[in-house]
Structures are given as C-alpha cells and as structure tokens.
PDB file of C-alpha atoms in Angstrom:
ATOM      1  CA  MET Z 136      -0.233   9.088   3.744  1.00 77.00           C
ATOM      2  CA  LEU Z 137      -3.630   9.712   5.316  1.00 75.00           C
ATOM      3  CA  ILE Z 138      -5.876   6.743   5.221  1.00 81.00           C
ATOM      4  CA  HIS Z 139      -9.375   7.366   6.910  1.00 75.00           C
ATOM      5  CA  GLY Z 140      -7.587   9.514   9.058  1.00 78.00           C
ATOM      6  CA  ILE Z 141      -4.417   7.777  10.099  1.00 80.00           C
ATOM      7  CA  ASN Z 142      -1.515   8.450   9.368  1.00 82.00           C
ATOM      8  CA  PHE Z 143       0.818   5.816   7.671  1.00 83.00           C
ATOM      9  CA  ASP Z 144       4.490   6.517   7.493  1.00 85.00           C
ATOM     10  CA  VAL Z 145       5.603   5.038   4.185  1.00 87.00           C
ATOM     11  CA  GLU Z 146       9.459   5.367   3.773  1.00 89.00           C
ATOM     12  CA  TRP Z 147       8.886   5.563  -0.019  1.00 88.00           C
ATOM     13  CA  SER Z 148      12.771   5.967  -1.011  1.00 87.00           C
ATOM     14  CA  LYS Z 149      13.610   2.939   1.245  1.00 91.00           C
ATOM     15  CA  PHE Z 150      10.433   0.519  -0.526  1.00 91.00           C
ATOM     16  CA  ASP Z 151      12.766  -1.281  -3.010  1.00 93.00           C
ATOM     17  CA  LYS Z 152      11.898  -3.508  -6.015  1.00 93.00           C
ATOM     18  CA  ALA Z 153      10.035  -7.017  -4.836  1.00 91.00           C
ATOM     19  CA  ALA Z 154       9.338  -5.342  -1.262  1.00 95.00           C
ATOM     20  CA  SER Z 155       6.065  -5.517  -0.029  1.00 95.00           C
ATOM     21  CA  PHE Z 156       3.868  -3.694   3.295  1.00 94.00           C
ATOM     22  CA  PHE Z 157       0.792  -4.564   4.590  1.00 95.00           C
ATOM     23  CA  ILE Z 158      -2.128  -1.564   5.831  1.00 93.00           C
ATOM     24  CA  PRO Z 159      -4.850  -3.027   7.977  1.00 94.00           C
ATOM     25  CA  THR Z 160      -8.052  -1.444   6.786  1.00 93.00           C
ATOM     26  CA  ILE Z 161     -11.957  -2.396   6.513  1.00 92.00           C
ATOM     27  CA  ASP Z 162     -12.214  -0.306   3.385  1.00 93.00           C
ATOM     28  CA  VAL Z 163      -9.738  -2.324   0.981  1.00 95.00           C
ATOM     29  CA  ASP Z 164     -11.198  -0.639  -1.913  1.00 96.00           C
ATOM     30  CA  GLY Z 165     -10.951   3.662  -0.979  1.00 94.00           C
ATOM     31  CA  THR Z 166      -7.161   2.677   0.528  1.00 94.00           C
ATOM     32  CA  LYS Z 167      -6.000   0.726  -2.774  1.00 96.00           C
ATOM     33  CA  LYS Z 168      -7.044   4.070  -4.442  1.00 95.00           C
ATOM     34  CA  ILE Z 169      -5.217   6.005  -1.933  1.00 94.00           C
ATOM     35  CA  ILE Z 170      -1.994   4.063  -2.194  1.00 94.00           C
ATOM     36  CA  GLN Z 171      -2.216   3.796  -5.934  1.00 96.00           C
ATOM     37  CA  ALA Z 172      -2.825   7.747  -6.744  1.00 95.00           C
ATOM     38  CA  GLU Z 173       0.355   8.307  -4.355  1.00 93.00           C
ATOM     39  CA  CYS Z 174       2.076   5.869  -5.753  1.00 94.00           C
ATOM     40  CA  LYS Z 175       1.216   7.611  -9.595  1.00 95.00           C
ATOM     41  CA  ARG Z 176       2.391  10.482  -8.114  1.00 95.00           C
ATOM     42  CA  LEU Z 177       5.331   8.965  -7.172  1.00 94.00           C
ATOM     43  CA  LYS Z 178       6.130   7.247 -10.746  1.00 95.00           C
ATOM     44  CA  MET Z 179       6.316   4.120  -9.246  1.00 95.00           C
ATOM     45  CA  LYS Z 180       4.898   0.384 -10.371  1.00 96.00           C
ATOM     46  CA  ILE Z 181       2.840  -1.747  -7.918  1.00 96.00           C
ATOM     47  CA  ARG Z 182       0.469  -3.981  -6.976  1.00 97.00           C
ATOM     48  CA  THR Z 183      -1.954  -3.972  -4.532  1.00 97.00           C
ATOM     49  CA  LYS Z 184      -4.388  -6.626  -3.069  1.00 97.00           C
ATOM     50  CA  GLY Z 185      -6.870  -7.099  -0.451  1.00 97.00           C
ATOM     51  CA  VAL Z 186      -6.046 -10.035   1.806  1.00 98.00           C
ATOM     52  CA  THR Z 187      -6.605 -11.357   5.576  1.00 97.00           C
ATOM     53  CA  GLU Z 188      -3.328 -11.694   7.248  1.00 97.00           C
ATOM     54  CA  ASN Z 189      -3.597 -13.097  10.808  1.00 96.00           C
ATOM     55  CA  GLN Z 190      -7.336 -12.573  10.677  1.00 97.00           C
ATOM     56  CA  ILE Z 191      -6.923  -9.090   9.973  1.00 96.00           C
ATOM     57  CA  ARG Z 192      -8.101  -7.790   6.502  1.00 97.00           C
ATOM     58  CA  GLY Z 193      -6.225  -5.142   4.382  1.00 96.00           C
ATOM     59  CA  VAL Z 194      -4.113  -4.287   1.713  1.00 97.00           C
ATOM     60  CA  ARG Z 195      -0.730  -5.653   0.615  1.00 97.00           C
ATOM     61  CA  VAL Z 196       1.305  -3.469  -1.338  1.00 96.00           C
ATOM     62  CA  TRP Z 197       4.431  -5.122  -3.729  1.00 97.00           C
ATOM     63  CA  ARG Z 198       6.817  -2.580  -5.633  1.00 96.00           C
ATOM     64  CA  LEU Z 199       7.032  -3.989  -9.089  1.00 95.00           C
ATOM     65  CA  GLU Z 200       9.895  -1.721 -10.631  1.00 82.00           C
TER      66      GLU Z 200
END
C-alpha cells in the first residue's frame, strides 16, 4: 500500500479481527482515505482514528469483522 510515496507492506491476510496497526503520518485524513479504499476493495470492515502515540502523529486501524 503506497502512502505519500512510502510503501507500507501490510499483510492483509494476517490482519485478524480485533487486531490493529499504526501508520505514522502527518496527513491523517489522506492516509485514512487510502486505507479505507484498500479495505473496501478487500471487503474488510475497519475503523480508523487519527492518534498520537509516543509523540508520533499517525493513524490507528482496527479490524472489526
């Protein structure tokens, strides 16, 4: 998954229900749109939220179903 020129290799087949991952980014809204589009293509229900973890701004993604 390419986000702002950086390739994030997400192993979607191993992204289990109730699991989450964090992607550091300054453009939270743009990153959320890219992730949501990819998950829609994969028919995967997720929740995304802009968060700050360890003083790093980014997006946390949870798999719902």
